[in-house]
CSV table of C-alpha atoms in Angstrom, one decimal:
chain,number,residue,atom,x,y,z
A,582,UNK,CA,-10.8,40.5,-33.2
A,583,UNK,CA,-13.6,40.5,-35.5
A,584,UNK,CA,-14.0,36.8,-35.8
A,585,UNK,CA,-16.3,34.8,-33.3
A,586,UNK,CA,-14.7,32.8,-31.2
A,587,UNK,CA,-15.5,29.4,-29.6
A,588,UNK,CA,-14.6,28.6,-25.9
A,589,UNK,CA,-15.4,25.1,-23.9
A,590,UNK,CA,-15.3,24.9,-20.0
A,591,UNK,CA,-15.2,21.1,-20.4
A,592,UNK,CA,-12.4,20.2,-22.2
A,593,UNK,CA,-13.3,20.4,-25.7
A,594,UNK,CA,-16.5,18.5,-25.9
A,595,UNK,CA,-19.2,21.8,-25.4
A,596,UNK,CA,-18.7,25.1,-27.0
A,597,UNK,CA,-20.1,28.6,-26.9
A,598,UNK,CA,-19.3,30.7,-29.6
A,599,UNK,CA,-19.1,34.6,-28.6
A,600,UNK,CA,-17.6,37.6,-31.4
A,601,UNK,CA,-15.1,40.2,-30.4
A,602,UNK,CA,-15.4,43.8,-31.5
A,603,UNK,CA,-15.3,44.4,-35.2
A,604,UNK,CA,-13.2,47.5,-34.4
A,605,UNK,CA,-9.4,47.3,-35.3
A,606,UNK,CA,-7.7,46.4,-31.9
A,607,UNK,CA,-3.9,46.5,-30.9
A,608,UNK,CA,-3.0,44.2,-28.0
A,609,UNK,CA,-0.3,42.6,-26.7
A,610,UNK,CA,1.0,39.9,-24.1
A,611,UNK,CA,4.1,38.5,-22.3
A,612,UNK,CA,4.5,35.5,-20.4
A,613,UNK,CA,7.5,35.4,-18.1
A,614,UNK,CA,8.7,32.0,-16.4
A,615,UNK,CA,11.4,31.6,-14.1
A,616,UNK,CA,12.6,28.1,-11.8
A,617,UNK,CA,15.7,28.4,-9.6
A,618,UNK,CA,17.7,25.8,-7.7
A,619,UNK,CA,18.8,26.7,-4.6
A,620,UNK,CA,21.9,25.2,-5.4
A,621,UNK,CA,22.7,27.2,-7.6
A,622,UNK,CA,23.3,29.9,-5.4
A,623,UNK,CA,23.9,28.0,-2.4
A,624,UNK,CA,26.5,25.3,-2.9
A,625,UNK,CA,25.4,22.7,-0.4
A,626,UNK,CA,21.5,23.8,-0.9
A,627,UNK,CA,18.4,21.8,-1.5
A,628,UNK,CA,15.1,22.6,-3.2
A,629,UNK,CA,13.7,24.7,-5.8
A,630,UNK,CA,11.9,28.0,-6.3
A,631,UNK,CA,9.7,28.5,-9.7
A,632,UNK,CA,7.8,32.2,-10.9
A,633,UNK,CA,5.7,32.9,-13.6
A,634,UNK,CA,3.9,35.8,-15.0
A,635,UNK,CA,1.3,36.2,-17.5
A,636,UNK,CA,-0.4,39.6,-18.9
A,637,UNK,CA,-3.1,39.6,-22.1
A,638,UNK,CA,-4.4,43.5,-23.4
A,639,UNK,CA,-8.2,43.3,-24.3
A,640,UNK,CA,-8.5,42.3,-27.2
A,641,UNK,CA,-5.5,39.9,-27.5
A,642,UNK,CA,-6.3,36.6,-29.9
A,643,UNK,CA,-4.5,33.3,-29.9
A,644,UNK,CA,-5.7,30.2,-29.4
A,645,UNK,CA,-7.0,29.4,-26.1
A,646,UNK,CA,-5.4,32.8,-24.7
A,647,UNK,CA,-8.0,35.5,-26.7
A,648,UNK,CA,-9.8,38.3,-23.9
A,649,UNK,CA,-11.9,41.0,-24.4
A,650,UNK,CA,-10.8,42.5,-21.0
A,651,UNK,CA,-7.3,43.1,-19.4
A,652,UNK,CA,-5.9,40.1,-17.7
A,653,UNK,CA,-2.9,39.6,-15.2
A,654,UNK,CA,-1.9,36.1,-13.9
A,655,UNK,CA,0.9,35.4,-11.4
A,656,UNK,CA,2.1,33.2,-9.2
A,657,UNK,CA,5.1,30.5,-8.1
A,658,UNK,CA,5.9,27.5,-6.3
A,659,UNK,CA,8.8,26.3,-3.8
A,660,UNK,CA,9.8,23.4,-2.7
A,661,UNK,CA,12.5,23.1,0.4
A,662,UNK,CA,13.7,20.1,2.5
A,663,UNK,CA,13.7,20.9,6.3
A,664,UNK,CA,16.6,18.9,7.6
A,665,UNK,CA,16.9,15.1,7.3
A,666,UNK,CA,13.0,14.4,8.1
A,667,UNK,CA,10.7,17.4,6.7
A,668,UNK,CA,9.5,18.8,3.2
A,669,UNK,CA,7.9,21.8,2.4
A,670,UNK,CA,5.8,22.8,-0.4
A,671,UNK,CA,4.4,26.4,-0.7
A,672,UNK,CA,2.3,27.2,-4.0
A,673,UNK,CA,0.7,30.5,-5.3
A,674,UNK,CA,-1.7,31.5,-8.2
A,675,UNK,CA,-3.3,35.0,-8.6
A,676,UNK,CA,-5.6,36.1,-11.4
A,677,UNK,CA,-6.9,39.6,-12.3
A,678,UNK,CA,-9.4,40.3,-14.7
A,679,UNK,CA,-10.2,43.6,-15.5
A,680,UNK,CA,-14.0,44.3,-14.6
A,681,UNK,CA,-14.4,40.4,-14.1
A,682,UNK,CA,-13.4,37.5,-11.7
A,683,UNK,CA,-10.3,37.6,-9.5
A,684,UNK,CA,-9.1,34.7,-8.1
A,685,UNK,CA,-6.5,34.0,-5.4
A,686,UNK,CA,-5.2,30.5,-4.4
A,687,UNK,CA,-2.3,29.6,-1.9
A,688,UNK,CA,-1.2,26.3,-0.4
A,689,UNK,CA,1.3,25.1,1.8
A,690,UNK,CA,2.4,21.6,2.7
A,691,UNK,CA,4.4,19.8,5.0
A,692,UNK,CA,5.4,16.2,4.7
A,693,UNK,CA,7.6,14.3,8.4
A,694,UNK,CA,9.3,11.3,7.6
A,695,UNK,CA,9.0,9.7,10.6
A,696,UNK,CA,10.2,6.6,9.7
A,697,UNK,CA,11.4,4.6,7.0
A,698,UNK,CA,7.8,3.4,6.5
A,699,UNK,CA,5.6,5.8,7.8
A,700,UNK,CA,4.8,9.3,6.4
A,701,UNK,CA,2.8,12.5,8.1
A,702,UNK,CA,1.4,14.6,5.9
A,703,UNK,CA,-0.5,17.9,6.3
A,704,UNK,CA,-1.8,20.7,4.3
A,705,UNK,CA,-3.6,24.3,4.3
A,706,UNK,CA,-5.3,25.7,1.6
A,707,UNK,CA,-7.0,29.3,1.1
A,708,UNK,CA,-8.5,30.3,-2.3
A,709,UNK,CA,-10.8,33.8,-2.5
A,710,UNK,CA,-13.2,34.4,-5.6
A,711,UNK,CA,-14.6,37.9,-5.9
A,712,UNK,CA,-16.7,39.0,-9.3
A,713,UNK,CA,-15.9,43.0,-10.2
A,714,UNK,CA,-18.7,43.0,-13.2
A,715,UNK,CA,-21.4,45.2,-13.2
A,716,UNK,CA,-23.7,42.5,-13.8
A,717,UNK,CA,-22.7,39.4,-11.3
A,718,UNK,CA,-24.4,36.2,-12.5
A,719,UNK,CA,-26.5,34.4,-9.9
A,720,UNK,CA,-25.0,31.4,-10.6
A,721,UNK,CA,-21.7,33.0,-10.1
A,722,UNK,CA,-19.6,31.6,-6.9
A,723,UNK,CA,-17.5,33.8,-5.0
A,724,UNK,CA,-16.5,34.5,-1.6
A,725,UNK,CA,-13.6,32.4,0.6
A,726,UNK,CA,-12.8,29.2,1.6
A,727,UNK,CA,-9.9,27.6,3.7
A,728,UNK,CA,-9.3,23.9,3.6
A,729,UNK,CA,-6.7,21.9,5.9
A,730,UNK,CA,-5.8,18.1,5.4
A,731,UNK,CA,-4.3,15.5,7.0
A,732,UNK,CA,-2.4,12.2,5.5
A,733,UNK,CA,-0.8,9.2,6.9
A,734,UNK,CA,1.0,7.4,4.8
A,735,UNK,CA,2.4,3.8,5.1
A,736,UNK,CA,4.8,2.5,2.8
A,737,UNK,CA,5.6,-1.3,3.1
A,738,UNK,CA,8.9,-0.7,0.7
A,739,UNK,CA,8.0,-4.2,-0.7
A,740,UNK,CA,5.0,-4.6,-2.3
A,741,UNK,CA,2.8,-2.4,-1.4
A,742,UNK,CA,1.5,1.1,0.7
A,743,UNK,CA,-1.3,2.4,2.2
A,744,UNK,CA,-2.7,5.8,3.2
A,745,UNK,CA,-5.8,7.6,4.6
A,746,UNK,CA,-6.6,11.5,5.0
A,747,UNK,CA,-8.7,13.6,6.8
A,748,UNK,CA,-9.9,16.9,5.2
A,749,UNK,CA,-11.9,19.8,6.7
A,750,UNK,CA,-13.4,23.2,5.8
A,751,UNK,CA,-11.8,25.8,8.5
A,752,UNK,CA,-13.8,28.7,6.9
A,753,UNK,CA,-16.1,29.7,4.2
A,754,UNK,CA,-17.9,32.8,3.2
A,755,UNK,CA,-20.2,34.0,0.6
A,756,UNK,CA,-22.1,31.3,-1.6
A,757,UNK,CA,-18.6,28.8,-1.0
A,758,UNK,CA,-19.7,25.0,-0.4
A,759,UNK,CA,-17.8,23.2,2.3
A,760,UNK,CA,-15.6,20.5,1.5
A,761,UNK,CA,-15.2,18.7,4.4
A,762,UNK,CA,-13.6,14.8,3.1
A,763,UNK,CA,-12.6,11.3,4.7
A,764,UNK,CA,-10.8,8.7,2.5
A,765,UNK,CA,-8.1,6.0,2.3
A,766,UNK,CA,-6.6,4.7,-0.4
A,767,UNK,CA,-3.1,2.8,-1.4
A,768,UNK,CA,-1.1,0.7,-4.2
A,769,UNK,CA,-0.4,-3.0,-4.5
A,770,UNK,CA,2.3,-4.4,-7.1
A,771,UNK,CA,0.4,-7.8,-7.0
A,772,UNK,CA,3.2,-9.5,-9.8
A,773,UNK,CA,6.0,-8.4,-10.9
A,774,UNK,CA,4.5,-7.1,-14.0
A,775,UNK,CA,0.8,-6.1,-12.4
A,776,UNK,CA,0.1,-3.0,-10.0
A,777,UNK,CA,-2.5,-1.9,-8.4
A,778,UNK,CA,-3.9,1.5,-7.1
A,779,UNK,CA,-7.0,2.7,-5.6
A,780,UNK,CA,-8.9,5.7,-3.5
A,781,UNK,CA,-12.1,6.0,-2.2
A,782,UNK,CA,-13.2,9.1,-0.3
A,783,UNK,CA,-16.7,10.9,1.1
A,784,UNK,CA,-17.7,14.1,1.7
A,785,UNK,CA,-20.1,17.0,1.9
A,786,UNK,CA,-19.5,17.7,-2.4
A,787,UNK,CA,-20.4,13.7,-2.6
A,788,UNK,CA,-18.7,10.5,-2.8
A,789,UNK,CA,-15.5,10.2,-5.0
A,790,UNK,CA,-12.6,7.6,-5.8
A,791,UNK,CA,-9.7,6.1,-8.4
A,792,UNK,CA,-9.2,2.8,-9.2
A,793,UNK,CA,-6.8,1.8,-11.8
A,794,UNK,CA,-4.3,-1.3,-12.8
A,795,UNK,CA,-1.5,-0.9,-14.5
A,796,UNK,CA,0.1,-4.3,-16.4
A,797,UNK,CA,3.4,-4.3,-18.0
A,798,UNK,CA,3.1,-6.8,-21.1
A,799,UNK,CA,6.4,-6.8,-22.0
A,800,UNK,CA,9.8,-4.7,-21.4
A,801,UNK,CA,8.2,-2.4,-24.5
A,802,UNK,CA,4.2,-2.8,-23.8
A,803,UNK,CA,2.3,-1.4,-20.5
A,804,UNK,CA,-1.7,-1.9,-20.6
A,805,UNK,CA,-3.6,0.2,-18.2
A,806,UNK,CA,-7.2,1.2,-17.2
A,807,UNK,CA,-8.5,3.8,-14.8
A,808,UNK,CA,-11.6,5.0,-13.4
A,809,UNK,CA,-11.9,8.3,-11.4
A,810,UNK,CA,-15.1,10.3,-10.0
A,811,UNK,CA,-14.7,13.7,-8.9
A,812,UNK,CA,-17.0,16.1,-7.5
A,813,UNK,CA,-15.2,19.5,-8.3
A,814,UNK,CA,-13.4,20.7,-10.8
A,815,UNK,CA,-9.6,21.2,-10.7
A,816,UNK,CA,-9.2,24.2,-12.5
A,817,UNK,CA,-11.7,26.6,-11.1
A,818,UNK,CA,-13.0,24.8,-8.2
A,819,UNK,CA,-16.6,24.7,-9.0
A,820,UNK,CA,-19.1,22.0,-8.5
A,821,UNK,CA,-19.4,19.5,-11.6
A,822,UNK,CA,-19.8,15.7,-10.9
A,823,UNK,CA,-18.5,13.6,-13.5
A,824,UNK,CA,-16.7,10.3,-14.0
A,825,UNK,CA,-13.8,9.3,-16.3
A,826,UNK,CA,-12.9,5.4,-17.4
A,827,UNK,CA,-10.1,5.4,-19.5
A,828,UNK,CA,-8.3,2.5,-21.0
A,829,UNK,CA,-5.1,1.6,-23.5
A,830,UNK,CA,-1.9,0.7,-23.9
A,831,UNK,CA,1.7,2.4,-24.8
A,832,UNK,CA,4.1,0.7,-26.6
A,833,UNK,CA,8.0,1.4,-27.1
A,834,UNK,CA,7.9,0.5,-31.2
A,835,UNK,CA,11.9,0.7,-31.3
A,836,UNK,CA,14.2,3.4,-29.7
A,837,UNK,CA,13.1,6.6,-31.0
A,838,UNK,CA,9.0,5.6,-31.6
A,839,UNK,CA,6.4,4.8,-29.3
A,840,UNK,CA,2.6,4.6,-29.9
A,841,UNK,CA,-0.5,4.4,-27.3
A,842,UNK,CA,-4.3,4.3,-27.9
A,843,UNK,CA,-6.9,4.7,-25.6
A,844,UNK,CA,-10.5,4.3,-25.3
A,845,UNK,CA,-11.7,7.6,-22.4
A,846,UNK,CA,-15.6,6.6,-21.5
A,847,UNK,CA,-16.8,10.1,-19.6
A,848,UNK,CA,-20.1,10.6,-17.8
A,849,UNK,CA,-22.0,12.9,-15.0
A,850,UNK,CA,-22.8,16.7,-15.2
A,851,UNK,CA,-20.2,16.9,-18.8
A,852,UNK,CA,-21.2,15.6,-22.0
A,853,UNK,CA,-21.7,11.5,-21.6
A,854,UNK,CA,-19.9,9.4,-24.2
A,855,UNK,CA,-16.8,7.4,-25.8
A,856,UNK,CA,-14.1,9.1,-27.2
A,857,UNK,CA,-11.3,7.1,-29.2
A,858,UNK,CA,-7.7,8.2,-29.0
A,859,UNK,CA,-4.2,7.7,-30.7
A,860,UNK,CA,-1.2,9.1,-30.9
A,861,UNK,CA,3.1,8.6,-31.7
A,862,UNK,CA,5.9,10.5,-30.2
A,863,UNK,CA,9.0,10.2,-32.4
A,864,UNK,CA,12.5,10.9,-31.3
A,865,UNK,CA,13.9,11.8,-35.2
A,866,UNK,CA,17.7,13.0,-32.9
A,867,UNK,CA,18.5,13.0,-29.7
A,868,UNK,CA,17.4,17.2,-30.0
A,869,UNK,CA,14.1,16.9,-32.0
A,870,UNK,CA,10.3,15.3,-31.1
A,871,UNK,CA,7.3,15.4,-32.9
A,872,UNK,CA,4.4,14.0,-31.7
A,873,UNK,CA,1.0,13.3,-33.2
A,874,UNK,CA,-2.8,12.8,-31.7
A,875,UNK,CA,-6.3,11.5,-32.9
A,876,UNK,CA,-9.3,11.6,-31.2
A,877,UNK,CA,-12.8,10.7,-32.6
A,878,UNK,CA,-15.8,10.2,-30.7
A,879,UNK,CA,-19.4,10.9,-30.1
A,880,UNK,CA,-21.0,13.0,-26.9
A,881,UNK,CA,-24.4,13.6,-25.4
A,882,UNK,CA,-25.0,16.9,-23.6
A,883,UNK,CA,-26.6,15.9,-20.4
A,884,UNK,CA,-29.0,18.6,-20.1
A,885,UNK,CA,-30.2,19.0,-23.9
A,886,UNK,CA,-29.7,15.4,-25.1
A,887,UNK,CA,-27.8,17.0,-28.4
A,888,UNK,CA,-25.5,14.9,-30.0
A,889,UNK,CA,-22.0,15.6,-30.8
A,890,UNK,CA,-19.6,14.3,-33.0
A,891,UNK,CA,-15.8,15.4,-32.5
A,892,UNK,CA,-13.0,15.0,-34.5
A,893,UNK,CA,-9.5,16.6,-33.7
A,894,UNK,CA,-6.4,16.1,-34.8
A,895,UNK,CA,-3.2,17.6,-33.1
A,896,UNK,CA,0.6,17.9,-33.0
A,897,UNK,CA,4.2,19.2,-31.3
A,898,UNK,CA,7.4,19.7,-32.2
A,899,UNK,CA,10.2,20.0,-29.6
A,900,UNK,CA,13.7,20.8,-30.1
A,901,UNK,CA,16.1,20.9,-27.6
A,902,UNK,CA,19.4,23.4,-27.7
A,903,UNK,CA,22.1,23.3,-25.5
């Protein structure tokens, strides 16, 4: 601590800059991850069974994890076949701030084959918000809301499939918008070498949809552009309405090195603008990877019409042991 740090909500593009306590702080964290296959303890068993669990002291600093208050994070997923026709999904994410937001999210889906073509889906959802500060902002959304949804599916098992789904708000409370949603949406391999995929959907948070081709040049080459508009935000479930069009290619150079760039045109309630992208992965064995990135571009803040410029440069390294 000591040294300000700068945190964005929108993926890089927007920061606000805030400083720790100049006193000298000890802090520590662990982060604990486990994933089980039932067959592993069952011989003839199918499915899988992951945990994590995640604890930051105030006053902990890395990149992306620092906190000037307590925080616990848990959760886990599982995944199970139910005989010959039904799957089951069941996903949990809990997070405790000390003084601050806690957050609870659980899901559980259930997919019946009942054909070779035809697929039922359903799902339930319940996530809680609840702000522990002394000071709650007005702005701040919190309360509970319970979402169920259901999905046929058709798949043709040629050349294309099709689906539509039904979703509905069972219950809110506090400030919690409704997200009541009706949609259809499906893939088409039109060639051999050209596919086709699209959504469209409405509902009470506005309209949103995906529509994207994907082109394979040649046995190394695949060109591809998609356009999605969303209405919420994934990772905290708030209200932001933006739209992304991204475009590129990948290529497979030789066997260990391929290369991609992309053009990513973003626009709504985020900073508007074009950001370029580029990157490599390279296999040097069949243990190590490095991979580099490049983006450059230039923003516009939608509320204060400031201009941003952004440069980053990133990279990994990945080695695998037996």
């Amino acid at each position: 601590p000591g040294s300000s740090v700068a945190e964005a909500d929108d993926g890089g593009y927007n920061y606000t800059t805030d400083t720790l306590d100049n006193n000298e702080t000890e802090a520590s964290a662990y982060r604990v991850d486990v994933s089980l296959g039932v067959k592993d303890i069952i011989e003839n068993g199918r499915g899988r069974v992951t945990f994590y669990r995640q604890d930051r002291e105030a006053g902990y600093a890395a990149p992306g994890q620092t906190t000037d208050r307590d925080v616990t994070q848990y959760g886990g997923t599982a995944e199970m076949p139910l005989g010959e026709s039904f799957d089951a999904r069941v996903k949990l994410d809990k997070q405790i701030q000390q003084d601050g937001l806690e957050t609870d999210a659980g899901e559980v889906n259930l997919d019946y084959n009942m054909t070779q073509n035809w697929i039922l889906s359903s799902g339930l959802r319940h996530d809680k918000r609840e702000d522990n500060s002394t000071f709650v902002p007005q702005t701040q959304e919190v309360g509970k809301r319970t979402d169920a949804v259901v999905k046929m599916k058709y798949d043709s098992l040629a050349r294309w499939a099709t689906y539509g789904f039904v979703q509905d708000t069972v219950n809110t409370t506090g400030n919690r918008d409704e997200n009541r949603r009706v949609g259809v949406g499906g893939d088409m391999r039109l060639t051999e070498r050209l596919n086709l995929v699209g959504e469209v959907s409405e509902g009470d948070l506005g309209p949103a949809g995906k529509i994207g081709t994907e082109y394979l040049y040649s046995d190394k080459t695949t060109l591809y552009q998609n356009y999605t508009l969303e209405n919420e935000r994934s990772d905290n479930g708030l209200l932001a309405r933006k739209g992304n069009m991204t475009s590129g290619f990948r290529t497979r150079y030789s066997d260990s090195m391929s290369v991609f760039l992309e053009e990513r045109y973003s626009h709504g309630d985020i900073p508007t603008g074009l950001t370029h992208s580029t990157g490599v992965d390279l296999a040097v064995t069949e243990r190590l990877n490095l991979e580099g990135n490049l983006d450059f571009g230039s923003l516009k803040d939608p509320q204060t019409a400031a201009e941003i410029d952004r440069k980053t440069i990133s990279g990994s390294i990945g080695y695998g042991f037996d």
